[in-house]
Amino acid sequence: MAMQPWFSEAKFGIFLHWGIYAVDGVQESWSFFEGDVPHDRYMAQLGGFTAARYQPREWAALFARAGARYAVLTSRHHDGVALWDTAHGDLDVVRRTPAGRDLVGPYADALREHGLRVGLYYSHSDWNHPDYASLRHEGRPGWARFNPYAEAHEGQEDPAAWDRYLAYRDGQVGELARRFRPDLLWFDGEWERTEEQWRIRELAGLIRAELPECVLNARMLGEGDYATPEQGVPIDAPDGPWELCLTVNDSWGHRHHDDNHKSTTQLVRYLAETIGAGGNLLLAVGPREDGTLPAEQVERLEGIGAWIAAHSEAVYGTVAGLPPGHHYGPSTRSADARTLYLTLFDIPRGPVGVRGLRTPVRRVSVLGTGAELGHRVTGGLHEVPGVLWIDPPPAADLDAHATVLAVELDGELDLYRGAGRS
């Protein structure tokens, strides 16, 4: 299946880790897996998960104001707790928590009402399922210490139990596909088994029989459509479509004492660097157990949205900009290759230089204010172009987070990438 163009055009999405772990504010799933929290205490959080103030339309409206074009919700993390009324197993918020209702359907409906694409996260692994720890990773024997939640003791594998587990997983994924018809399925947990053990090809066939245009992330291994680096813009961008998964503070889900929120300026920088390298930013926020988002996270989303609104021309409808070395900062370019958008994170102390630009420049302006800037070319010899120098924007035209210059070209972008005269 060809990659769906909406994904690379979206640029910005919201990642929502929401589950019973928000009750005590512990790490999602890993807290009992790694022994930080006793398993019975972790599961006791079922009794405190209320979703009492869950307003998915408010979520969707906020995400739209933030400039996001899609969102991804954890329909079921590694702890196995489903956010919908699944017919496969009984570990879901409908039967086992005070929330008592499906939380996925209203989310999907609200996103669509606001023109956003619907993404659902689902973990291949389930550390609470009685049949899950029935196999070992064939490709990496002894890759991790034995953990009763993840794998069987050596020599105690149970292939029949593993078949039952895969039937359960396929049943739940089928429910998500048929009932909520997501535009994107974001898988996780793939490291615990091989592609063959997961039967990835069969799972992809099940999904695409129901949703031929559904986008799948790379944690569907050989069937994935795009890469998912985490928590840092890659120095070398992955080949093909990709998405940076980044937390707004230090946690994926809600942690009561995690106040280490990145500033709006830092988040705008992550966004500019990511889209400048051809990726999307998937920014994670953590709802409380009642469904509300912390004020600090709402503030960050509103701030990002205001910046995108003033610079949308440099965000949507663009592709990766100049390779490193041409401009000291990220950039994007228009789809017709006739406009460059240069991002300035700092206040320029002098003219802004662009190297290797063969195409003549018609006009340079500050995006968001329209202020026109003088520009000239100095130097150059034979096939090696001179340096384009752009006058620094006046203080009144500088953005509080990142200033963007629109460089309109007299033709399609043509860059010199050589080493000069030998």
Short mmCIF file of N, CA and C in Angstrom, two decimals, residues 125-218:
data_model
loop_
_atom_site.label_atom_id
_atom_site.label_comp_id
_atom_site.label_asym_id
_atom_site.label_seq_id
_atom_site.Cartn_x
_atom_site.Cartn_y
_atom_site.Cartn_z
N SER A 125 2.18 -6.40 23.12
CA SER A 125 2.37 -7.14 24.37
C SER A 125 1.27 -6.82 25.37
N ASP A 126 0.98 -7.78 26.23
CA ASP A 126 -0.02 -7.58 27.30
C ASP A 126 0.48 -8.34 28.54
N TRP A 127 1.05 -7.60 29.48
CA TRP A 127 1.69 -8.20 30.64
C TRP A 127 0.70 -8.68 31.70
N ASN A 128 -0.58 -8.57 31.41
CA ASN A 128 -1.60 -9.10 32.31
C ASN A 128 -2.36 -10.28 31.73
N HIS A 129 -2.15 -10.59 30.48
CA HIS A 129 -2.92 -11.67 29.86
C HIS A 129 -2.37 -13.02 30.30
N PRO A 130 -3.23 -13.95 30.72
CA PRO A 130 -2.74 -15.24 31.24
C PRO A 130 -1.97 -16.07 30.23
N ASP A 131 -2.17 -15.82 28.93
CA ASP A 131 -1.48 -16.60 27.91
C ASP A 131 -0.26 -15.89 27.32
N TYR A 132 0.02 -14.68 27.79
CA TYR A 132 1.09 -13.91 27.12
C TYR A 132 2.48 -14.47 27.40
N ALA A 133 2.80 -14.73 28.66
CA ALA A 133 4.15 -15.17 29.01
C ALA A 133 4.32 -16.67 28.75
N SER A 134 4.01 -17.07 27.54
CA SER A 134 4.03 -18.49 27.17
C SER A 134 5.10 -18.80 26.13
N LEU A 135 5.92 -17.80 25.81
CA LEU A 135 6.89 -17.94 24.72
C LEU A 135 8.12 -17.14 25.09
N ARG A 136 9.24 -17.42 24.41
CA ARG A 136 10.45 -16.64 24.56
C ARG A 136 10.82 -16.03 23.22
N HIS A 137 11.60 -14.96 23.24
CA HIS A 137 12.01 -14.29 22.02
C HIS A 137 13.00 -15.19 21.27
N GLU A 138 12.59 -15.69 20.12
CA GLU A 138 13.42 -16.62 19.36
C GLU A 138 14.73 -15.99 18.89
N GLY A 139 14.66 -14.73 18.55
CA GLY A 139 15.83 -14.09 17.96
C GLY A 139 16.88 -13.66 18.95
N ARG A 140 16.51 -13.45 20.21
CA ARG A 140 17.46 -12.97 21.21
C ARG A 140 17.31 -13.77 22.50
N PRO A 141 17.75 -15.03 22.50
CA PRO A 141 17.61 -15.83 23.73
C PRO A 141 18.37 -15.17 24.87
N GLY A 142 17.67 -15.04 26.01
CA GLY A 142 18.28 -14.41 27.16
C GLY A 142 18.49 -12.92 27.00
N TRP A 143 17.74 -12.27 26.10
CA TRP A 143 17.93 -10.84 25.85
C TRP A 143 17.62 -9.99 27.07
N ALA A 144 16.79 -10.50 27.97
CA ALA A 144 16.48 -9.78 29.20
C ALA A 144 16.34 -10.82 30.30
N ARG A 145 16.41 -10.34 31.54
CA ARG A 145 16.21 -11.27 32.65
C ARG A 145 14.80 -11.84 32.55
N PHE A 146 14.62 -13.06 33.03
CA PHE A 146 13.29 -13.65 33.00
C PHE A 146 12.33 -12.76 33.79
N ASN A 147 11.21 -12.49 33.18
CA ASN A 147 10.17 -11.71 33.85
C ASN A 147 8.86 -12.46 33.66
N PRO A 148 8.16 -12.80 34.75
CA PRO A 148 6.93 -13.60 34.61
C PRO A 148 5.83 -12.91 33.83
N TYR A 149 5.94 -11.59 33.65
CA TYR A 149 4.92 -10.87 32.87
C TYR A 149 5.18 -10.95 31.37
N ALA A 150 6.44 -11.27 30.99
CA ALA A 150 6.83 -11.14 29.59
C ALA A 150 7.12 -12.45 28.89
N GLU A 151 7.69 -13.43 29.59
CA GLU A 151 8.12 -14.62 28.87
C GLU A 151 8.12 -15.83 29.78
N ALA A 152 8.11 -16.99 29.12
CA ALA A 152 8.13 -18.25 29.86
C ALA A 152 9.56 -18.60 30.27
N HIS A 153 9.69 -19.43 31.29
CA HIS A 153 10.99 -20.02 31.60
C HIS A 153 11.46 -20.85 30.41
N GLU A 154 12.75 -20.89 30.21
CA GLU A 154 13.30 -21.70 29.12
C GLU A 154 12.86 -23.15 29.29
N GLY A 155 12.35 -23.71 28.19
CA GLY A 155 11.88 -25.08 28.22
C GLY A 155 10.44 -25.23 28.66
N GLN A 156 9.78 -24.12 29.04
CA GLN A 156 8.39 -24.19 29.50
C GLN A 156 7.45 -23.43 28.57
N GLU A 157 7.87 -23.29 27.31
CA GLU A 157 7.00 -22.60 26.36
C GLU A 157 5.72 -23.39 26.12
N ASP A 158 4.66 -22.67 25.76
CA ASP A 158 3.35 -23.30 25.53
C ASP A 158 2.77 -22.74 24.24
N PRO A 159 3.05 -23.37 23.11
CA PRO A 159 2.57 -22.85 21.81
C PRO A 159 1.06 -22.70 21.74
N ALA A 160 0.31 -23.58 22.37
CA ALA A 160 -1.15 -23.47 22.33
C ALA A 160 -1.61 -22.20 23.03
N ALA A 161 -0.97 -21.89 24.16
CA ALA A 161 -1.31 -20.66 24.88
C ALA A 161 -0.97 -19.44 24.03
N TRP A 162 0.16 -19.50 23.34
CA TRP A 162 0.54 -18.38 22.47
C TRP A 162 -0.47 -18.19 21.34
N ASP A 163 -0.96 -19.27 20.77
CA ASP A 163 -2.01 -19.17 19.75
C ASP A 163 -3.25 -18.48 20.32
N ARG A 164 -3.59 -18.82 21.56
CA ARG A 164 -4.76 -18.18 22.19
C ARG A 164 -4.51 -16.68 22.39
N TYR A 165 -3.28 -16.36 22.76
CA TYR A 165 -2.97 -14.94 22.96
C TYR A 165 -3.10 -14.17 21.64
N LEU A 166 -2.56 -14.71 20.57
CA LEU A 166 -2.64 -14.02 19.28
C LEU A 166 -4.08 -13.89 18.80
N ALA A 167 -4.92 -14.89 19.10
CA ALA A 167 -6.33 -14.78 18.74
C ALA A 167 -6.99 -13.64 19.50
N TYR A 168 -6.60 -13.49 20.77
CA TYR A 168 -7.11 -12.37 21.59
C TYR A 168 -6.63 -11.03 21.02
N ARG A 169 -5.33 -10.93 20.72
CA ARG A 169 -4.81 -9.68 20.14
C ARG A 169 -5.50 -9.35 18.82
N ASP A 170 -5.61 -10.35 17.94
CA ASP A 170 -6.25 -10.11 16.65
C ASP A 170 -7.71 -9.71 16.83
N GLY A 171 -8.36 -10.31 17.82
CA GLY A 171 -9.75 -9.95 18.09
C GLY A 171 -9.89 -8.51 18.51
N GLN A 172 -8.99 -8.05 19.38
CA GLN A 172 -9.06 -6.66 19.83
C GLN A 172 -8.71 -5.67 18.71
N VAL A 173 -7.67 -5.98 17.94
CA VAL A 173 -7.31 -5.09 16.83
C VAL A 173 -8.45 -5.04 15.81
N GLY A 174 -9.08 -6.18 15.59
CA GLY A 174 -10.24 -6.20 14.68
C GLY A 174 -11.37 -5.32 15.18
N GLU A 175 -11.61 -5.34 16.48
CA GLU A 175 -12.63 -4.46 17.06
C GLU A 175 -12.28 -3.00 16.82
N LEU A 176 -11.04 -2.62 17.08
CA LEU A 176 -10.63 -1.23 16.88
C LEU A 176 -10.84 -0.82 15.43
N ALA A 177 -10.48 -1.70 14.50
CA ALA A 177 -10.60 -1.37 13.08
C ALA A 177 -12.06 -1.23 12.66
N ARG A 178 -12.90 -2.17 13.08
CA ARG A 178 -14.30 -2.15 12.64
C ARG A 178 -15.11 -1.07 13.33
N ARG A 179 -14.91 -0.90 14.62
CA ARG A 179 -15.78 0.01 15.38
C ARG A 179 -15.37 1.47 15.26
N PHE A 180 -14.05 1.73 15.24
CA PHE A 180 -13.60 3.12 15.33
C PHE A 180 -12.93 3.60 14.05
N ARG A 181 -12.61 2.70 13.14
CA ARG A 181 -12.08 3.00 11.82
C ARG A 181 -10.98 4.06 11.85
N PRO A 182 -9.91 3.79 12.59
CA PRO A 182 -8.83 4.78 12.70
C PRO A 182 -8.11 5.01 11.38
N ASP A 183 -7.58 6.21 11.25
CA ASP A 183 -6.74 6.54 10.10
C ASP A 183 -5.33 6.02 10.30
N LEU A 184 -4.95 5.79 11.56
CA LEU A 184 -3.59 5.37 11.90
C LEU A 184 -3.66 4.42 13.08
N LEU A 185 -2.91 3.33 13.01
CA LEU A 185 -2.74 2.44 14.15
C LEU A 185 -1.27 2.48 14.56
N TRP A 186 -1.06 2.85 15.83
CA TRP A 186 0.30 3.07 16.37
C TRP A 186 0.62 1.91 17.30
N PHE A 187 1.40 0.94 16.80
CA PHE A 187 1.70 -0.25 17.59
C PHE A 187 2.95 -0.03 18.44
N ASP A 188 3.07 -0.85 19.48
CA ASP A 188 4.20 -0.77 20.40
C ASP A 188 4.45 -2.18 20.96
N GLY A 189 5.54 -2.34 21.72
CA GLY A 189 5.81 -3.61 22.38
C GLY A 189 6.42 -4.66 21.48
N GLU A 190 6.81 -4.26 20.27
CA GLU A 190 7.24 -5.24 19.26
C GLU A 190 8.56 -5.92 19.63
N TRP A 191 9.34 -5.31 20.53
CA TRP A 191 10.67 -5.84 20.84
C TRP A 191 10.62 -7.19 21.57
N GLU A 192 9.47 -7.58 22.10
CA GLU A 192 9.42 -8.79 22.92
C GLU A 192 9.31 -10.09 22.12
N ARG A 193 9.09 -10.00 20.82
CA ARG A 193 9.01 -11.20 20.00
C ARG A 193 9.56 -10.88 18.61
N THR A 194 9.75 -11.89 17.82
CA THR A 194 10.18 -11.68 16.43
C THR A 194 8.95 -11.39 15.56
N GLU A 195 9.24 -10.91 14.36
CA GLU A 195 8.16 -10.63 13.42
C GLU A 195 7.35 -11.89 13.13
N GLU A 196 8.05 -13.02 13.03
CA GLU A 196 7.36 -14.28 12.75
C GLU A 196 6.51 -14.71 13.95
N GLN A 197 7.05 -14.56 15.16
CA GLN A 197 6.27 -14.94 16.34
C GLN A 197 5.01 -14.09 16.47
N TRP A 198 5.12 -12.82 16.15
CA TRP A 198 3.94 -11.94 16.21
C TRP A 198 2.96 -12.24 15.08
N ARG A 199 3.43 -12.89 14.03
CA ARG A 199 2.62 -13.10 12.81
C ARG A 199 2.14 -11.75 12.26
N ILE A 200 3.13 -10.91 12.07
CA ILE A 200 2.87 -9.53 11.66
C ILE A 200 2.18 -9.46 10.31
N ARG A 201 2.61 -10.29 9.37
CA ARG A 201 2.01 -10.21 8.03
C ARG A 201 0.52 -10.53 8.09
N GLU A 202 0.16 -11.53 8.89
CA GLU A 202 -1.26 -11.88 9.02
C GLU A 202 -2.05 -10.76 9.70
N LEU A 203 -1.43 -10.13 10.71
CA LEU A 203 -2.11 -9.03 11.40
C LEU A 203 -2.32 -7.85 10.45
N ALA A 204 -1.29 -7.53 9.66
CA ALA A 204 -1.43 -6.44 8.70
C ALA A 204 -2.52 -6.75 7.68
N GLY A 205 -2.61 -8.01 7.26
CA GLY A 205 -3.67 -8.39 6.33
C GLY A 205 -5.04 -8.22 6.93
N LEU A 206 -5.18 -8.57 8.21
CA LEU A 206 -6.46 -8.39 8.91
C LEU A 206 -6.86 -6.91 8.93
N ILE A 207 -5.88 -6.04 9.23
CA ILE A 207 -6.17 -4.61 9.31
C ILE A 207 -6.53 -4.06 7.94
N ARG A 208 -5.74 -4.40 6.95
CA ARG A 208 -5.94 -3.77 5.64
C ARG A 208 -7.13 -4.34 4.90
N ALA A 209 -7.59 -5.52 5.29
CA ALA A 209 -8.84 -6.01 4.72
C ALA A 209 -10.01 -5.13 5.15
N GLU A 210 -9.91 -4.59 6.36
CA GLU A 210 -10.97 -3.72 6.89
C GLU A 210 -10.72 -2.25 6.57
N LEU A 211 -9.43 -1.84 6.64
CA LEU A 211 -9.05 -0.44 6.47
C LEU A 211 -7.88 -0.35 5.49
N PRO A 212 -8.14 -0.39 4.20
CA PRO A 212 -7.05 -0.42 3.22
C PRO A 212 -6.11 0.78 3.30
N GLU A 213 -6.60 1.92 3.79
CA GLU A 213 -5.79 3.13 3.80
C GLU A 213 -5.23 3.46 5.18
N CYS A 214 -5.36 2.55 6.13
CA CYS A 214 -4.87 2.82 7.48
C CYS A 214 -3.34 2.86 7.49
N VAL A 215 -2.78 3.89 8.11
CA VAL A 215 -1.34 4.05 8.24
C VAL A 215 -0.87 3.24 9.45
N LEU A 216 0.24 2.52 9.30
CA LEU A 216 0.81 1.71 10.37
C LEU A 216 2.24 2.19 10.67
N ASN A 217 2.57 2.28 11.95
CA ASN A 217 3.92 2.73 12.28
C ASN A 217 4.92 1.58 12.17
N ALA A 218 6.21 1.91 12.32
CA ALA A 218 7.26 0.93 12.07
C ALA A 218 7.32 -0.17 13.12
#
